[in-house]
Coordinates of C-alpha atoms in Angstrom, one line a residue:
M1 CA -20.1 -129.5 46.7
S2 CA -20.7 -126.5 44.4
L3 CA -17.8 -124.4 43.4
L4 CA -19.9 -121.5 44.7
G5 CA -20.0 -123.4 48.1
K6 CA -22.7 -125.6 49.4
A7 CA -24.6 -122.4 50.3
G8 CA -24.3 -121.1 46.8
H9 CA -28.1 -120.8 46.7
A10 CA -28.3 -119.1 50.1
P11 CA -29.4 -115.5 50.2
A12 CA -26.1 -114.3 51.7
A13 CA -24.1 -116.0 49.0
R14 CA -26.4 -114.7 46.2
E15 CA -26.1 -111.2 47.6
S16 CA -22.3 -111.4 47.7
G17 CA -22.3 -112.6 44.1
F18 CA -24.6 -109.8 42.9
A19 CA -22.5 -107.2 44.9
A20 CA -19.4 -108.2 43.1
H21 CA -21.3 -108.1 39.9
R22 CA -22.5 -104.6 40.6
A23 CA -18.9 -103.5 41.2
G24 CA -18.0 -104.9 37.8
V25 CA -20.9 -103.1 36.1
D26 CA -19.7 -99.8 37.7
R27 CA -16.3 -100.3 36.2
L28 CA -17.9 -101.1 32.8
L29 CA -19.9 -97.9 32.9
A30 CA -17.0 -95.8 34.0
S31 CA -15.0 -97.1 31.0
Y32 CA -17.8 -96.3 28.6
R33 CA -17.8 -92.7 29.8
A34 CA -14.1 -92.5 29.2
I35 CA -14.3 -93.4 25.5
P36 CA -14.3 -90.2 23.3
E37 CA -17.6 -89.4 21.7
H38 CA -16.3 -89.7 18.2
A39 CA -14.7 -93.2 18.8
N40 CA -16.4 -96.5 18.3
V41 CA -17.2 -98.5 21.5
R42 CA -15.4 -101.8 21.7
L43 CA -14.4 -104.3 24.3
A44 CA -11.0 -104.1 26.0
K45 CA -10.6 -107.9 25.6
K46 CA -7.4 -109.7 24.7
T47 CA -8.9 -112.9 23.5
S48 CA -11.6 -113.7 20.9
N49 CA -13.1 -116.7 19.2
L50 CA -13.6 -114.7 16.0
F51 CA -11.6 -115.7 12.9
R52 CA -12.2 -112.6 10.9
A53 CA -9.7 -109.8 10.9
R54 CA -10.5 -106.6 12.7
A55 CA -9.2 -103.0 12.3
K56 CA -7.1 -101.8 15.2
N57 CA -8.8 -99.5 17.6
T58 CA -6.8 -96.7 19.2
A59 CA -9.5 -95.6 21.6
P60 CA -9.7 -97.2 25.1
G61 CA -12.1 -100.1 25.3
L62 CA -14.8 -101.2 27.7
D63 CA -13.5 -102.7 30.9
V64 CA -15.2 -106.1 31.2
S65 CA -12.8 -107.5 33.8
G66 CA -15.5 -107.5 36.4
L67 CA -18.0 -109.5 34.3
T68 CA -16.3 -112.9 34.2
R69 CA -18.0 -114.9 36.9
V70 CA -21.0 -117.0 37.6
I71 CA -23.1 -114.8 39.9
A72 CA -25.4 -117.4 41.3
V73 CA -26.8 -120.9 40.6
D74 CA -30.3 -121.8 41.7
P75 CA -30.4 -125.6 41.7
V76 CA -34.1 -125.7 42.6
A77 CA -35.3 -123.5 39.8
R78 CA -32.5 -124.8 37.5
T79 CA -31.3 -121.4 36.5
A80 CA -28.1 -119.5 36.7
D81 CA -27.3 -115.8 36.7
V82 CA -24.1 -115.3 34.7
A83 CA -21.9 -112.3 33.9
G84 CA -21.7 -111.8 30.1
M85 CA -17.9 -112.5 29.8
T86 CA -18.0 -115.7 31.7
T87 CA -16.5 -118.6 29.8
Y88 CA -18.4 -121.8 29.4
E89 CA -15.5 -123.6 31.1
E90 CA -16.2 -121.5 34.3
L91 CA -20.0 -121.9 33.9
V92 CA -19.9 -125.6 33.5
A93 CA -17.5 -125.9 36.5
A94 CA -20.1 -124.1 38.6
T95 CA -23.2 -126.1 37.5
L96 CA -21.9 -129.7 37.2
P97 CA -21.6 -130.1 40.9
Y98 CA -25.3 -129.7 41.1
G99 CA -25.9 -132.3 38.4
L100 CA -26.8 -129.4 36.0
A101 CA -25.5 -127.9 32.8
P102 CA -26.5 -125.2 30.3
L103 CA -28.9 -126.6 27.7
V104 CA -26.3 -126.1 24.9
V105 CA -22.6 -126.0 25.7
P106 CA -20.5 -124.9 22.7
Q107 CA -17.4 -127.0 22.0
L108 CA -14.6 -124.7 23.1
K109 CA -13.9 -123.8 26.7
T110 CA -13.1 -120.1 26.1
I111 CA -16.3 -119.3 24.4
T112 CA -18.2 -116.9 26.6
L113 CA -21.9 -117.1 27.4
G114 CA -22.4 -113.5 26.1
G115 CA -20.4 -114.4 22.9
A116 CA -22.5 -117.5 22.2
V117 CA -25.7 -115.5 22.6
T118 CA -24.7 -112.5 20.4
G119 CA -22.7 -114.6 18.0
L120 CA -24.6 -117.9 18.1
G121 CA -23.3 -121.3 19.3
I122 CA -24.2 -124.9 18.7
E123 CA -23.5 -128.4 20.0
S124 CA -24.8 -131.9 20.1
T125 CA -27.9 -131.0 22.2
S126 CA -29.0 -128.5 19.6
F127 CA -31.3 -131.0 17.9
R128 CA -33.5 -130.9 21.0
S129 CA -32.5 -127.6 22.7
G130 CA -31.8 -125.2 19.8
L131 CA -29.2 -122.5 20.2
P132 CA -27.8 -120.9 23.4
H133 CA -30.0 -117.8 23.1
E134 CA -33.1 -119.9 23.3
S135 CA -32.5 -120.8 27.0
V136 CA -32.0 -117.2 28.0
L137 CA -34.8 -116.0 30.3
E138 CA -33.6 -112.4 30.6
M139 CA -30.5 -110.3 30.0
D140 CA -29.0 -107.0 30.9
V141 CA -27.5 -105.3 27.9
L142 CA -25.2 -102.2 27.7
T143 CA -26.5 -100.5 24.6
G144 CA -24.6 -98.2 22.2
A145 CA -26.4 -95.3 24.0
G146 CA -24.7 -96.2 27.2
E147 CA -27.8 -97.5 29.0
I148 CA -28.1 -100.9 30.7
L149 CA -31.5 -102.3 29.8
T150 CA -33.1 -105.5 31.0
A151 CA -34.6 -107.4 28.0
T152 CA -37.0 -110.3 28.3
P153 CA -39.2 -112.1 25.7
D154 CA -42.2 -109.9 26.6
N155 CA -41.2 -106.7 28.2
E156 CA -40.8 -103.2 26.6
H157 CA -37.4 -104.3 25.2
A158 CA -38.6 -107.6 23.7
D159 CA -37.4 -106.4 20.3
L160 CA -33.9 -106.2 21.6
F161 CA -34.2 -109.6 23.3
H162 CA -35.2 -111.2 20.0
G163 CA -32.9 -109.1 17.8
F164 CA -29.8 -109.6 19.9
P165 CA -28.7 -113.1 18.6
N166 CA -26.3 -112.8 15.7
S167 CA -25.8 -109.1 16.3
Y168 CA -22.1 -109.6 17.3
G169 CA -21.9 -106.6 19.6
T170 CA -23.4 -104.1 17.2
L171 CA -26.5 -103.6 19.3
G172 CA -24.8 -103.8 22.7
Y173 CA -23.0 -106.2 25.1
T174 CA -24.5 -108.5 27.6
V175 CA -23.8 -107.6 31.2
R176 CA -25.8 -110.4 32.9
L177 CA -27.8 -113.3 31.5
K178 CA -30.3 -115.5 33.4
I179 CA -30.4 -118.9 31.7
E180 CA -32.1 -122.2 32.1
L181 CA -30.2 -125.3 33.1
E182 CA -31.0 -129.0 32.6
E183 CA -30.2 -132.1 34.6
V184 CA -27.3 -134.3 33.4
Q185 CA -26.0 -137.7 34.4
P186 CA -22.4 -138.4 35.4
Y187 CA -21.6 -140.3 32.2
V188 CA -22.4 -140.3 28.5
A189 CA -22.5 -143.6 26.6
L190 CA -21.5 -143.2 23.0
R191 CA -22.3 -145.1 19.8
H192 CA -20.3 -144.2 16.7
V193 CA -22.4 -145.4 13.7
R194 CA -20.5 -145.7 10.4
F195 CA -22.0 -144.8 7.0
R196 CA -20.6 -145.5 3.5
D197 CA -23.3 -143.3 1.8
L198 CA -24.0 -139.7 2.7
R199 CA -27.7 -140.0 1.8
E200 CA -28.1 -142.9 4.2
L201 CA -26.5 -140.8 6.9
E202 CA -28.8 -137.8 6.0
A203 CA -31.9 -140.0 6.3
T204 CA -30.8 -141.6 9.5
L205 CA -30.0 -138.3 11.1
A206 CA -33.4 -136.8 10.2
T207 CA -35.2 -139.8 11.7
I208 CA -33.1 -139.6 14.9
V209 CA -33.9 -135.9 15.3
T210 CA -37.6 -136.7 15.1
D211 CA -37.7 -139.9 17.2
R212 CA -34.7 -139.3 19.5
V213 CA -34.1 -143.0 19.5
Y214 CA -31.8 -145.3 17.4
E215 CA -32.2 -149.1 17.6
D216 CA -34.3 -148.9 20.7
E217 CA -31.8 -146.7 22.7
P218 CA -32.5 -143.1 23.5
V219 CA -30.4 -140.4 21.9
D220 CA -29.6 -137.3 24.1
Y221 CA -26.6 -136.0 22.2
L222 CA -26.1 -136.1 18.4
D223 CA -23.4 -135.0 16.0
G224 CA -21.3 -136.4 13.3
V225 CA -18.0 -136.4 11.3
V226 CA -17.4 -136.8 7.6
F227 CA -13.9 -138.1 6.6
S228 CA -14.8 -138.7 3.0
A229 CA -17.9 -139.5 0.9
E230 CA -17.4 -143.2 1.7
E231 CA -16.6 -142.8 5.4
S232 CA -18.9 -140.7 7.7
Y233 CA -20.2 -141.2 11.2
L234 CA -23.0 -140.2 13.5
T235 CA -22.1 -140.2 17.2
L236 CA -25.1 -140.9 19.4
G237 CA -24.8 -140.0 23.1
R238 CA -27.0 -141.3 26.0
R239 CA -27.1 -140.0 29.5
T240 CA -26.3 -142.6 32.1
D241 CA -25.4 -143.0 35.8
E242 CA -24.2 -146.6 35.3
P243 CA -20.7 -147.0 36.7
G244 CA -18.0 -148.4 34.6
P245 CA -14.7 -147.6 32.8
V246 CA -14.4 -144.4 30.8
S247 CA -12.0 -143.2 28.1
D248 CA -9.6 -140.3 28.4
Y249 CA -8.8 -138.2 25.3
T250 CA -6.8 -135.5 27.1
G251 CA -3.6 -137.7 26.9
M252 CA -2.1 -139.6 24.0
D253 CA -5.5 -140.8 22.6
I254 CA -7.3 -138.4 20.2
Y255 CA -11.0 -138.2 20.3
Y256 CA -11.9 -137.8 16.6
R257 CA -9.7 -140.7 15.7
S258 CA -11.5 -142.9 18.2
I259 CA -14.7 -142.5 16.1
Q260 CA -13.3 -144.3 13.1
H261 CA -13.8 -148.1 12.7
E262 CA -14.4 -150.8 10.2
G263 CA -17.6 -152.8 10.1
E264 CA -21.3 -152.0 10.4
T265 CA -21.6 -152.6 14.1
P266 CA -21.5 -149.3 16.0
K267 CA -18.4 -148.7 18.1
R268 CA -19.2 -148.0 21.8
D269 CA -17.4 -145.7 24.2
R270 CA -18.0 -143.9 27.5
L271 CA -17.0 -140.5 28.9
T272 CA -17.7 -138.6 32.0
I273 CA -20.1 -135.8 31.4
H274 CA -17.2 -133.3 31.9
D275 CA -15.0 -135.0 29.4
Y276 CA -17.9 -135.3 26.9
L277 CA -18.7 -131.6 27.0
W278 CA -15.0 -130.8 26.4
R279 CA -14.2 -133.7 24.1
W280 CA -13.4 -131.4 21.2
D281 CA -11.4 -128.8 23.1
T282 CA -8.2 -130.9 23.7
D283 CA -7.4 -131.0 20.0
W284 CA -9.6 -128.1 18.8
F285 CA -11.6 -130.7 17.0
W286 CA -8.8 -131.9 14.7
C287 CA -7.1 -128.6 14.1
S288 CA -4.2 -129.4 16.5
R289 CA -2.7 -131.5 13.7
A290 CA -1.6 -128.2 12.1
F291 CA 0.8 -127.7 15.0
G292 CA 2.1 -131.3 15.1
T293 CA 0.3 -132.0 18.4
Q294 CA -1.1 -135.3 17.0
N295 CA 2.3 -136.7 16.2
P296 CA 2.9 -139.2 19.0
R297 CA 6.5 -138.2 19.4
I298 CA 5.6 -134.5 19.8
R299 CA 2.4 -135.2 21.8
R300 CA 4.3 -137.1 24.4
F301 CA 6.3 -134.0 25.3
W302 CA 3.7 -131.4 24.6
P303 CA 2.5 -130.2 28.1
K304 CA -1.0 -131.3 28.8
R305 CA -2.0 -127.8 30.0
Y306 CA -1.3 -126.6 26.5
R307 CA -3.5 -129.1 24.8
R308 CA -6.5 -126.9 24.7
S309 CA -8.1 -124.5 22.3
S310 CA -7.0 -121.3 24.1
F311 CA -3.3 -122.2 23.5
Y312 CA -3.8 -123.1 19.9
W313 CA -5.5 -119.7 19.5
K314 CA -2.3 -118.0 20.6
L315 CA -0.4 -119.9 18.0
V316 CA -2.9 -118.8 15.4
A317 CA -2.5 -115.2 16.5
L318 CA 1.2 -115.4 16.0
D319 CA 0.7 -116.9 12.5
H320 CA -1.6 -114.0 11.6
K321 CA 0.8 -111.4 13.0
Y322 CA 3.9 -112.7 11.3
D323 CA 2.4 -114.5 8.2
I324 CA 4.3 -117.6 9.3
G325 CA 2.2 -120.0 7.3
D326 CA 2.4 -118.1 4.0
K327 CA 6.1 -117.6 4.4
L328 CA 6.6 -121.3 4.9
E329 CA 4.5 -122.0 1.8
A330 CA 6.5 -119.5 -0.2
R331 CA 9.8 -121.2 0.8
K332 CA 8.3 -124.4 -0.7
G333 CA 7.4 -122.5 -3.9
N334 CA 3.7 -122.6 -3.1
P335 CA 1.2 -119.7 -3.3
P336 CA -0.5 -118.2 -0.2
R337 CA -3.4 -120.2 1.2
E338 CA -7.0 -118.9 1.6
R339 CA -8.4 -119.4 5.1
V340 CA -11.7 -121.3 5.0
V341 CA -12.9 -121.4 8.5
Q342 CA -16.7 -121.5 8.6
D343 CA -19.9 -122.9 10.1
I344 CA -23.0 -123.0 7.9
E345 CA -26.5 -124.4 8.2
V346 CA -28.5 -126.1 5.5
P347 CA -31.9 -127.8 5.7
V348 CA -31.4 -131.5 6.6
D349 CA -32.7 -132.6 3.2
R350 CA -29.9 -130.7 1.5
T351 CA -27.1 -131.9 3.8
A352 CA -25.9 -134.7 1.4
D353 CA -26.1 -132.3 -1.5
F354 CA -24.0 -129.7 0.2
V355 CA -21.4 -132.1 1.6
E356 CA -21.0 -133.9 -1.7
W357 CA -20.4 -130.5 -3.4
F358 CA -18.0 -129.5 -0.7
L359 CA -15.9 -132.6 -0.9
R360 CA -15.6 -132.2 -4.7
E361 CA -14.8 -128.5 -4.7
I362 CA -13.0 -127.7 -1.4
P363 CA -10.0 -129.8 -0.4
I364 CA -10.7 -129.9 3.4
E365 CA -11.4 -132.9 5.6
P366 CA -12.7 -133.9 8.1
I367 CA -15.9 -131.8 8.4
W368 CA -18.3 -131.7 11.4
L369 CA -22.0 -132.2 11.3
C370 CA -24.4 -131.0 14.0
P371 CA -28.2 -131.0 13.6
L372 CA -30.4 -128.3 15.1
R373 CA -34.0 -127.3 15.4
L374 CA -35.2 -124.0 16.9
R375 CA -36.4 -124.9 20.4
E376 CA -39.2 -122.3 20.6
T377 CA -40.4 -119.2 18.8
G378 CA -40.1 -117.2 22.1
R379 CA -43.4 -115.3 21.6
T380 CA -46.7 -115.3 19.6
Q381 CA -45.7 -114.4 16.1
R382 CA -47.6 -112.5 13.5
P383 CA -47.7 -114.1 10.0
G384 CA -44.3 -113.8 8.3
E385 CA -42.6 -112.6 11.5
R386 CA -39.3 -114.1 12.6
A387 CA -38.7 -115.0 16.2
W388 CA -34.9 -114.4 15.8
P389 CA -34.8 -112.0 12.9
L390 CA -31.0 -111.6 12.5
Y391 CA -30.6 -115.3 11.9
P392 CA -34.0 -116.3 10.6
L393 CA -34.1 -120.1 10.7
E394 CA -37.5 -121.6 10.1
P395 CA -39.3 -123.1 13.2
D396 CA -40.3 -126.7 13.0
R397 CA -37.6 -127.4 10.4
T398 CA -34.4 -129.4 10.9
Y399 CA -31.1 -127.9 9.8
V400 CA -27.6 -129.4 9.9
N401 CA -24.6 -127.3 10.8
V402 CA -21.6 -128.1 8.7
G403 CA -18.2 -127.0 10.2
F404 CA -14.9 -126.9 8.3
W405 CA -11.8 -125.2 9.5
S406 CA -8.6 -125.1 7.4
A407 CA -7.1 -123.4 4.4
V408 CA -6.9 -124.1 0.7
P409 CA -4.3 -123.2 -2.0
T410 CA -5.0 -120.0 -4.1
A411 CA -4.4 -119.6 -7.8
P412 CA -2.8 -116.7 -9.6
G413 CA -5.3 -114.0 -10.5
Q414 CA -8.0 -115.6 -8.3
Q415 CA -10.5 -113.3 -6.7
E416 CA -10.0 -112.7 -3.0
G417 CA -11.9 -115.2 -1.0
A418 CA -12.8 -117.4 -4.0
A419 CA -13.5 -120.5 -2.0
N420 CA -15.4 -118.6 0.7
R421 CA -17.5 -116.9 -1.9
A422 CA -18.3 -120.2 -3.6
I423 CA -19.5 -121.6 -0.3
E424 CA -21.6 -118.5 0.4
H425 CA -23.4 -118.9 -3.0
K426 CA -24.0 -122.6 -2.5
V427 CA -25.3 -122.1 1.0
T428 CA -27.8 -119.5 -0.2
E429 CA -28.8 -121.7 -3.1
F430 CA -29.6 -124.5 -0.6
D431 CA -31.7 -122.1 1.6
G432 CA -29.2 -122.0 4.3
H433 CA -27.3 -119.5 6.4
K434 CA -23.7 -118.9 7.4
S435 CA -22.3 -117.8 10.8
L436 CA -20.5 -114.5 10.9
Y437 CA -17.5 -115.3 13.1
S438 CA -15.2 -115.6 10.2
D439 CA -14.6 -114.0 6.7
S440 CA -17.7 -113.0 4.7
F441 CA -17.9 -111.5 1.2
Y442 CA -21.6 -110.7 0.7
D443 CA -22.7 -107.4 -1.0
K444 CA -24.8 -105.1 1.1
D445 CA -28.2 -106.0 -0.4
E446 CA -27.7 -109.8 -0.1
F447 CA -26.4 -109.4 3.4
A448 CA -29.4 -107.3 4.5
A449 CA -31.8 -109.9 3.0
L450 CA -30.0 -112.7 5.0
Y451 CA -29.3 -111.0 8.3
G452 CA -32.2 -108.9 9.5
G453 CA -32.8 -106.1 6.9
N454 CA -35.1 -103.4 8.1
T455 CA -35.6 -105.0 11.5
Y456 CA -31.9 -104.6 12.2
T457 CA -32.0 -101.0 10.9
E458 CA -34.8 -100.2 13.3
L459 CA -33.0 -101.8 16.2
K460 CA -29.9 -99.8 15.5
K461 CA -31.9 -96.6 15.5
R462 CA -33.5 -97.4 18.8
Y463 CA -30.6 -98.8 20.8
D464 CA -27.6 -97.2 19.1
P465 CA -28.9 -93.8 17.9
N466 CA -25.5 -92.2 17.7
Q467 CA -23.8 -95.1 16.0
R468 CA -21.3 -95.6 18.8
L469 CA -21.1 -99.3 17.8
L470 CA -20.2 -100.6 14.4
D471 CA -23.0 -101.9 12.2
L472 CA -23.2 -105.6 11.4
Y473 CA -22.1 -105.3 7.8
S474 CA -19.1 -103.1 8.6
K475 CA -18.0 -105.5 11.3
A476 CA -18.7 -108.9 9.6
V477 CA -17.9 -108.1 5.9
Q478 CA -15.8 -104.9 5.8
R479 CA -13.7 -106.0 8.8
K480 CA -13.8 -102.7 10.6

C-alpha cells in the first residue's frame, strides 16, 4: 500500500495533494513579498547539505515549510510530482510501495530533490541514468524576480530549465518538480570485486559502464571504494526478486567495512532495495568514525535513531560554531586542520592518474568512486552548445566522481586552502570539474570559464534582473 494511500493516483487524492501544495506556494510568495527590496532573498531553512561557510543573513527568509511533501505519484506513467524541499527519504518512502524509485537517489536521506537538481547529485545508477536533473520533466521555479515560472526542455523557459542545474539557488528555487521514476526489485545482489592495481580497476570500470555486464551477470548499480593504491573495490549491484537472507548495516555491522576482503573471488552480499539506497547514510559513508560511532563499545550504546547523516550534521554544526576540532588539536600541540570535503569528476581514463596523485599528496582515505555518463542532451544542440551549461560535462563520455571528506594538517605560513587549491588545479589539468557544495578558491575568470560564463550572465539578467539572489561566484567562492 502506498504511503499516499492505495488511491494515491485517484483524482481526489491528487487534487488534495495539489491543494495542499498551492497553500504552501501561497505562503512562499507571501514571504518573498515580506523581504525588504534591498535584501538578498534566501531560504528560511535550518538544515543544509552544503559544507561551505555562508555569511549570516539578517533579513527574513523564504518560507518553504509548505513545500516538503510528495504531491502525487502516478504509478502508471511512472512519474511523481514533488515539492522542491522534499527530502529523498520522503520521496523514496512514497515511491517504493509502488515498486518504483527515482532514477538517481543521492546517498544521504536529507538531500532534497530541489537541492539535488540545483546543486547536482550522484549515485550508483549514474553510469546509466546520469544526474538527478536529467530525469526532470518540468519544474516550477520561483525566480529572483518573484515570479513562479514553469520550465520544460522545450518551452519559452527552456533556457532556465537547462541552466538551472549547478546554479545553487542563484537563478531561483524549485517549487515543484515532475520527475520520471523507474521500476526496482525488492532486493539488490552485490558483488565486491577487489583490485590491487588502480589501472586495472579503471579499465574494468570503463568496460562495465559500456557493457553493463561483468562475468556474465548484469550490473544495475555501480560504485567503488579506494582504501589504498593496493586495495580498491568496485561494488556491482544487480536487481533481483529472489527471496533469501539479507544483511543489515544499521546495527553493529558497518557497510563500508563489509566491502573489504582478501582473495580474488568477489565477495557477495544482499540488501533490500530500501537498505541499499540508504547503505551510506547510517555511517555517513565512513565519516561517522570521527565521532567514535564505529567503535563497538560506543556503537552499542549509540541510539540507532542517531546513526544517520542528519544527526552527524548537527555535530558538525557544533564543531563549526565552537571550533571544537581545532581547539582539541591545539591542546595536542597540533596546527589547525584544513577541511577537504569535495566531490570532483574526471574522465574515466584519468581516474587512476588522479587517484594516484591524490593518495600521494592528500592524506585522506578511503575515497569513493562513482561513474557517470550524461543520460541525454535534453534537446537538439547547435555545434558547440552545452546541454547543461553550468556544469558542462561532455555527452557520450564517461566520467568518474571521486569523493573525499575529511581534513588535513596545515603548515605555518601556508596559503589558505592550500590542499583544496591543489585539488582544483589538478582536476582542471585532467579536464574535470568540481562540485560547488563545499569550499572553492577559483579566481573569477577561471570560475566563469568552468561554470557557465556568458550563458550564466544572460540567465541572471533574464530571471534575476534586480540581483535579489546572490550570483554563483559570490555564493560558491566568496562565501556570501
